[in-house]
């Protein structure tokens, strides 16, 4: 029932997806309609997997609307927390980190740290949240606060910039450095080194940290673009595109069809086109077409940024293809709209190139050159100020260290002057203390030696006491076994002897042949019982003494099992019991003690007959890796649960009214385990039992030796 409900809900979501995809053209509220439909399904869903699936799709549909997006994400996180779904909680915390203020980020970081005790692999999420917090913190700090923070991070970098530290800790520090240096200095001599180190570390972390990788890829691409490192910027953005492709396929594999990465693609294509100088023609045309396609179809772009961006795209394309007339048209549109997002120096370079190639107004071209020189000087001045600020920031660190070192030196000189008057006294005191320490050491050594002697003596006494307790327990156990043995043997021997004596007397006095035959059968049965009791006692005595002999020989186990069927077939009522032999291989030669195997099988089969009033008894064998497995299955009364642990114990009989000493299975267990094998049983009360033994031996099938091991 539950599976049917889950399947119905998922089919409803798939149906909703395809219907709304085709209906998008006709409805401006299609997104709201989808969410309303999913909320209806959510009200009916009871199990967590279905609810999670629906809530994830609601969140994916809400990505373009802040309030709804935040509300759906909080609902998903709240339910994941109730269900103790750690993986989903981590996913929600990562997404929540994109949409909240500094106080909320601290809460999410704390919750993520708590979840790490259940799953240490989520450290990438923790680093991601920490750096989101750092970005938010930067906006709240004053200029002095930002400089101090940068100094602290630089000190941490010197500590963590070592391979012995966790790769995530190194990434965490490096990303913080790039955040502050990017925001504080437009150019930096240190920045390229930090970026290269960060990029190298990024390639080493698992692909599952896709959100961390994507965030750092975006940061690297922005910084390289601003530093005019176009080739590096394009290389990073191409990696980012591949990363977005993988991420999109991942969510589709999770049936999250509403997850839309169009805006991510558009932003990346825009940045790639801004570095058009290092693109190939195929790359430029591909990115140009894709960016325009997304910009024209995505509602939030076609009426917003794409209105202006398409003119930049046309400018980049025209400059690359050297279509300077089209480039001039784009420049004129950009100038009329007065909305230029291209860096001023680069934009002036584009205009100068177009004017030169088209041989336009010389005065206008001279004016452009004048503006270019002015902005270039201004830019150089900004760079110099940035370098000065950078040096000042890091100089302050070194200056502070030097002041601290000077204070320490002055403090040491002061302490040295104040202590000169006590040097002699201190020397005498130290000498006296050394003498006292030597004396104390000698006393301690002798005391320790004496304590060691006492400890050894105490340990010896404890060992003797423990050994005496073991021997005492053995003696008491032996006495109990002896008493039990005598009690059982007295009863088991007396019973058949009484029967033999009594019925022998009746046999003498009886005249009728029919009764004599019955008495003779009773005497023979009790003779067999008495013989079995004596044999069991002798066998037990051999096992107790550790003297168990094995006489190995080659014989066909299939034929031997047929012989057992003949032997036991005459002892059962064929109207009530059916005997079967299972032989997977007709010509199976084994090398082991045939009499010991017979002793084992006789016990198994006799017990099966004894406790199976009607039904069937099956015995057989299987070839296993290192020998054979023999078994006897019956449909008898089975074994009660509370008696199962007593089956292989000595003198234990599951039915006190049944004949036997209770030694047979105990002897079988000892024989099999002494030969390096295993023995056991499976039983269900009222349904029957299966007793089995796995015996190591050499097996030959069709003249091929399978295994060689001794019984």
XYZ file of C-alpha atoms in Angstrom, residues 53-466:
414
model
C 11.047 14.438 -3.083
C 8.077 16.851 -3.304
C 9.670 19.476 -1.024
C 12.881 19.411 -3.104
C 10.889 20.059 -6.281
C 8.985 22.920 -4.599
C 12.337 24.463 -3.653
C 13.670 24.058 -7.211
C 10.597 25.832 -8.571
C 11.079 28.703 -6.088
C 14.670 29.593 -7.026
C 13.626 32.854 -8.717
C 11.509 34.187 -5.826
C 13.380 34.904 -2.566
C 10.633 34.634 0.065
C 9.105 31.466 -1.371
C 12.554 29.946 -1.898
C 13.598 30.606 1.707
C 10.278 29.327 3.115
C 10.381 26.064 1.110
C 14.007 25.472 2.094
C 13.255 25.996 5.803
C 10.333 23.535 5.550
C 12.581 20.937 3.926
C 15.281 21.433 6.573
C 12.774 21.218 9.430
C 11.358 17.904 8.211
C 14.828 16.462 7.476
C 15.825 17.317 11.054
C 12.757 15.502 12.450
C 13.556 12.444 10.324
C 17.299 12.505 11.328
C 18.210 12.613 7.622
C 21.792 13.938 7.954
C 22.493 14.064 4.205
C 19.383 16.177 3.511
C 20.139 18.474 6.473
C 23.621 19.153 5.094
C 22.146 19.871 1.646
C 19.675 22.372 3.171
C 22.377 24.109 5.248
C 24.485 24.546 2.142
C 21.564 26.092 0.241
C 20.566 28.250 3.235
C 24.093 29.653 3.285
C 23.337 31.446 -0.008
C 20.373 33.436 1.287
C 20.992 34.614 4.861
C 22.671 37.244 6.984
C 25.728 36.928 9.193
C 23.810 35.864 12.325
C 21.968 33.089 10.495
C 25.230 31.866 8.957
C 26.729 31.445 12.435
C 23.745 29.243 13.382
C 24.140 27.134 10.227
C 27.880 26.728 10.840
C 27.217 25.517 14.385
C 24.568 23.033 13.182
C 26.903 21.762 10.451
C 29.660 21.190 13.060
C 27.203 19.162 15.147
C 26.341 16.997 12.118
C 30.027 16.236 11.443
C 30.081 13.719 14.313
C 27.663 11.602 12.224
C 29.387 12.164 8.890
C 32.957 13.527 8.797
C 32.847 13.823 4.972
C 30.710 16.997 5.131
C 33.681 19.197 5.982
C 33.469 20.712 2.494
C 30.020 22.089 3.399
C 31.433 23.569 6.604
C 34.219 25.317 4.633
C 31.620 26.618 2.155
C 29.497 28.098 4.977
C 32.580 29.573 6.683
C 33.531 31.459 3.543
C 29.965 32.680 2.998
C 30.198 33.986 6.564
C 33.535 35.657 5.749
C 31.987 37.438 2.731
C 29.124 38.697 4.910
C 31.514 39.689 7.722
C 33.627 41.778 5.315
C 30.614 43.985 4.532
C 30.093 44.778 8.237
C 33.715 45.701 9.088
C 35.316 49.146 8.980
C 38.456 49.723 6.921
C 40.671 49.213 9.983
C 38.684 46.131 10.923
C 39.186 44.688 7.430
C 42.944 45.311 7.607
C 43.180 43.651 11.025
C 41.138 40.710 9.797
C 43.435 40.335 6.778
C 46.469 40.371 9.080
C 44.983 37.574 11.210
C 44.164 35.485 8.136
C 47.698 36.016 6.797
C 49.117 34.710 10.088
C 46.817 31.673 9.881
C 47.954 31.090 6.285
C 51.595 30.884 7.408
C 50.520 28.225 9.908
C 48.265 26.161 7.610
C 50.318 26.442 4.407
C 51.786 23.027 5.072
C 50.988 19.613 3.614
C 50.576 18.110 7.080
C 47.350 20.093 7.539
C 43.987 19.011 6.180
C 43.386 20.110 2.564
C 40.049 21.677 3.544
C 41.764 23.845 6.177
C 44.248 25.049 3.553
C 41.425 25.833 1.090
C 39.519 27.662 3.842
C 42.447 29.992 4.625
C 43.361 30.590 0.967
C 39.791 31.466 0.004
C 39.539 33.935 2.891
C 42.755 35.577 1.680
C 41.411 35.899 -1.872
C 38.152 37.422 -0.553
C 39.934 40.175 1.382
C 42.698 40.889 -1.117
C 40.151 41.038 -3.988
C 38.000 43.527 -2.073
C 40.837 45.623 -0.583
C 43.321 45.804 -3.483
C 42.507 45.954 -7.193
C 45.979 44.527 -7.928
C 48.295 42.588 -5.661
C 51.686 40.944 -6.025
C 50.524 38.170 -3.714
C 47.149 37.550 -5.342
C 48.278 35.407 -8.344
C 50.252 33.050 -6.087
C 47.290 32.560 -3.762
C 44.985 31.933 -6.729
C 47.291 29.296 -8.251
C 47.659 27.523 -4.895
C 43.879 27.564 -4.421
C 43.277 26.179 -7.914
C 45.802 23.354 -7.336
C 44.137 22.365 -4.042
C 40.681 22.511 -5.629
C 41.579 19.731 -8.093
C 42.343 17.395 -5.165
C 38.993 17.516 -3.337
C 36.229 14.979 -4.190
C 33.663 15.848 -6.888
C 30.869 15.485 -4.285
C 31.846 18.967 -2.962
C 30.423 20.494 -6.153
C 28.992 23.559 -4.400
C 32.401 24.403 -2.861
C 34.149 23.896 -6.195
C 31.610 26.005 -8.092
C 31.870 28.867 -5.585
C 35.677 28.929 -5.842
C 35.643 28.549 -9.654
C 33.412 31.642 -9.895
C 35.725 33.605 -7.561
C 38.840 32.561 -9.532
C 37.255 33.457 -12.884
C 36.205 36.923 -11.616
C 39.651 37.693 -10.189
C 41.550 36.489 -13.282
C 39.224 38.562 -15.480
C 39.846 41.698 -13.408
C 43.610 41.079 -13.481
C 43.433 40.757 -17.319
C 44.615 37.143 -17.063
C 42.235 36.174 -19.877
C 43.649 32.715 -20.633
C 43.442 31.660 -16.991
C 39.954 33.143 -16.660
C 38.715 31.231 -19.733
C 40.313 27.999 -18.505
C 38.508 28.327 -15.144
C 35.175 29.218 -16.793
C 35.422 26.162 -19.096
C 35.924 24.006 -15.996
C 32.933 25.749 -14.437
C 30.758 24.988 -17.491
C 31.720 21.319 -17.312
C 30.964 21.398 -13.598
C 27.499 22.900 -14.209
C 26.842 20.214 -16.878
C 27.701 17.461 -14.377
C 25.584 19.109 -11.720
C 22.614 19.385 -14.072
C 22.895 15.709 -15.014
C 23.186 14.779 -11.343
C 19.908 16.490 -10.440
C 18.147 15.005 -13.473
C 19.279 11.548 -12.293
C 17.607 12.389 -8.981
C 14.338 13.176 -10.903
C 14.598 16.869 -9.970
C 13.499 18.141 -13.370
C 12.635 21.669 -12.196
C 16.220 22.458 -11.161
C 17.249 25.215 -13.581
C 20.856 26.298 -14.178
C 20.094 28.712 -17.018
C 21.184 31.772 -15.010
C 24.479 30.078 -14.056
C 25.152 29.245 -17.708
C 24.275 32.799 -18.785
C 26.628 34.423 -16.240
C 29.481 32.119 -17.276
C 28.913 32.713 -21.020
C 28.860 36.482 -20.371
C 32.243 36.341 -18.628
C 33.711 34.087 -21.350
C 32.622 36.498 -24.077
C 34.265 39.392 -22.187
C 37.573 37.501 -22.644
C 36.892 36.971 -26.366
C 40.503 37.709 -27.385
C 41.694 34.231 -26.288
C 38.665 32.256 -27.555
C 38.581 30.274 -30.772
C 36.052 31.251 -33.415
C 33.929 28.149 -32.721
C 33.948 28.869 -28.992
C 32.944 32.495 -29.453
C 30.065 31.678 -31.822
C 28.853 28.878 -29.531
C 28.894 31.016 -26.369
C 27.349 33.970 -28.215
C 24.446 31.858 -29.479
C 23.832 30.144 -26.146
C 23.969 33.377 -24.119
C 21.460 35.077 -26.429
C 19.171 32.037 -26.421
C 19.038 31.976 -22.614
C 18.745 35.773 -22.358
C 15.809 35.885 -24.792
C 13.920 32.986 -23.144
C 14.507 33.556 -19.447
C 11.903 35.995 -18.135
C 14.119 37.586 -15.495
C 16.813 38.305 -18.118
C 14.988 39.313 -21.290
C 13.363 42.265 -19.520
C 16.428 43.057 -17.424
C 20.199 42.618 -17.849
C 19.986 41.001 -21.279
C 18.528 44.205 -22.753
C 22.005 45.711 -22.293
C 24.208 42.602 -22.355
C 23.221 41.702 -25.915
C 24.920 44.930 -27.104
C 28.150 43.887 -25.332
C 27.843 40.408 -26.896
C 27.472 41.998 -30.337
C 30.497 44.233 -29.667
C 32.694 41.270 -28.614
C 31.583 39.218 -31.608
C 32.141 42.073 -34.069
C 35.613 42.877 -32.698
C 36.604 39.199 -32.860
C 35.343 38.840 -36.450
C 36.835 42.249 -37.330
C 33.448 43.524 -38.401
C 34.225 47.076 -37.286
C 31.080 48.666 -38.723
C 28.908 46.411 -36.583
C 31.236 47.072 -33.627
C 30.775 50.838 -34.088
C 27.000 50.376 -34.067
C 27.199 48.505 -30.758
C 29.471 51.191 -29.262
C 27.049 53.942 -30.247
C 24.119 52.075 -28.625
C 26.150 51.516 -25.424
C 27.135 55.199 -25.307
C 23.531 56.337 -25.841
C 22.289 54.121 -22.980
C 25.166 55.310 -20.767
C 25.303 51.872 -19.151
C 28.818 50.635 -19.657
C 29.897 47.621 -17.582
C 33.204 47.144 -19.427
C 36.271 48.509 -17.557
C 36.870 52.041 -18.861
C 40.429 51.473 -20.145
C 39.442 48.303 -22.018
C 36.364 50.016 -23.484
C 38.519 52.926 -24.693
C 40.925 50.442 -26.305
C 37.981 48.900 -28.201
C 36.747 52.313 -29.384
C 40.230 53.455 -30.479
C 40.694 50.252 -32.483
C 37.297 50.633 -34.210
C 37.888 54.350 -35.009
C 41.342 53.600 -36.392
C 40.185 50.718 -38.574
C 37.248 52.714 -39.962
C 39.399 55.849 -40.350
C 36.824 58.011 -38.579
C 37.035 61.595 -37.270
C 40.673 62.356 -36.357
C 39.665 64.835 -33.677
C 37.411 62.249 -32.035
C 40.238 59.697 -32.192
C 42.648 62.197 -30.591
C 40.082 62.834 -27.869
C 39.833 59.069 -27.236
C 43.629 58.822 -26.946
C 43.604 61.694 -24.454
C 40.921 59.952 -22.361
C 42.841 56.673 -22.577
C 46.059 58.300 -21.285
C 44.134 60.034 -18.488
C 42.437 56.818 -17.305
C 45.687 54.904 -17.687
C 47.481 57.351 -15.396
C 44.557 57.279 -13.001
C 44.613 53.498 -13.051
C 48.368 53.456 -12.435
C 47.853 55.780 -9.485
C 45.191 53.462 -8.078
C 47.573 50.528 -8.514
C 50.322 52.394 -6.696
C 47.953 53.272 -3.850
C 46.858 49.624 -3.672
C 50.466 48.483 -3.506
C 51.200 51.058 -0.831
C 48.154 49.929 1.165
C 49.195 46.324 0.722
C 52.729 47.019 1.925
C 51.375 49.103 4.797
C 49.014 46.325 5.832
C 51.704 43.656 5.870
C 54.330 46.085 7.172
C 52.078 46.743 10.153
C 52.194 43.040 10.866
C 56.009 42.939 10.774
C 56.274 46.215 12.677
C 54.046 44.857 15.411
C 56.163 41.707 15.602
C 59.365 43.795 15.885
C 57.863 45.896 18.685
C 56.833 42.772 20.541
C 60.303 41.282 20.100
C 61.905 44.530 21.391
C 59.644 44.540 24.438
C 60.626 40.944 25.177
C 64.323 41.830 24.955
C 63.873 44.801 27.304
C 61.919 42.651 29.715
C 64.657 40.008 29.741
C 67.372 42.667 30.370
C 65.369 44.065 33.254
C 64.870 40.627 34.770
C 68.583 39.824 34.349
C 69.659 42.998 36.192
C 67.239 42.366 39.022
C 68.429 38.763 39.417
C 72.197 39.412 39.534
C 72.149 39.907 43.302
C 70.589 36.449 43.839
C 72.798 34.390 41.510
C 75.165 33.146 44.246
C 72.339 32.306 46.599
C 70.556 30.508 43.805
C 73.674 28.504 43.006
C 74.012 27.342 46.610
C 70.351 26.517 46.787
C 70.548 24.554 43.554
C 73.577 22.598 44.840
C 71.712 21.757 48.035
C 68.668 20.696 46.070
C 70.796 18.469 43.848
C 72.213 16.690 46.916
C 68.697 16.244 48.303
C 67.497 14.952 44.970
C 70.301 12.386 44.834
C 69.417 11.158 48.318
C 65.736 11.093 47.430
C 66.508 9.193 44.232
C 68.517 6.556 46.123
C 65.701 6.120 48.650
C 63.147 6.025 45.859
C 65.202 3.426 43.944
C 65.434 1.100 46.967
C 61.755 1.579 47.772
C 60.787 0.886 44.172
C 62.976 -2.220 44.109
C 61.393 -3.467 47.328
C 57.889 -2.685 46.024
C 58.721 -4.520 42.807
C 59.808 -7.542 44.849
C 56.575 -7.426 46.878
C 54.541 -7.028 43.709
C 56.201 -10.078 42.141
C 55.587 -12.110 45.264
C 51.978 -10.988 45.337
C 51.545 -11.874 41.652
C 52.998 -15.331 42.261
C 50.602 -15.872 45.173
C 47.697 -14.729 43.011
C 48.748 -17.123 40.235
C 48.976 -20.013 42.717
C 45.578 -19.066 44.170
C 44.060 -18.859 40.689
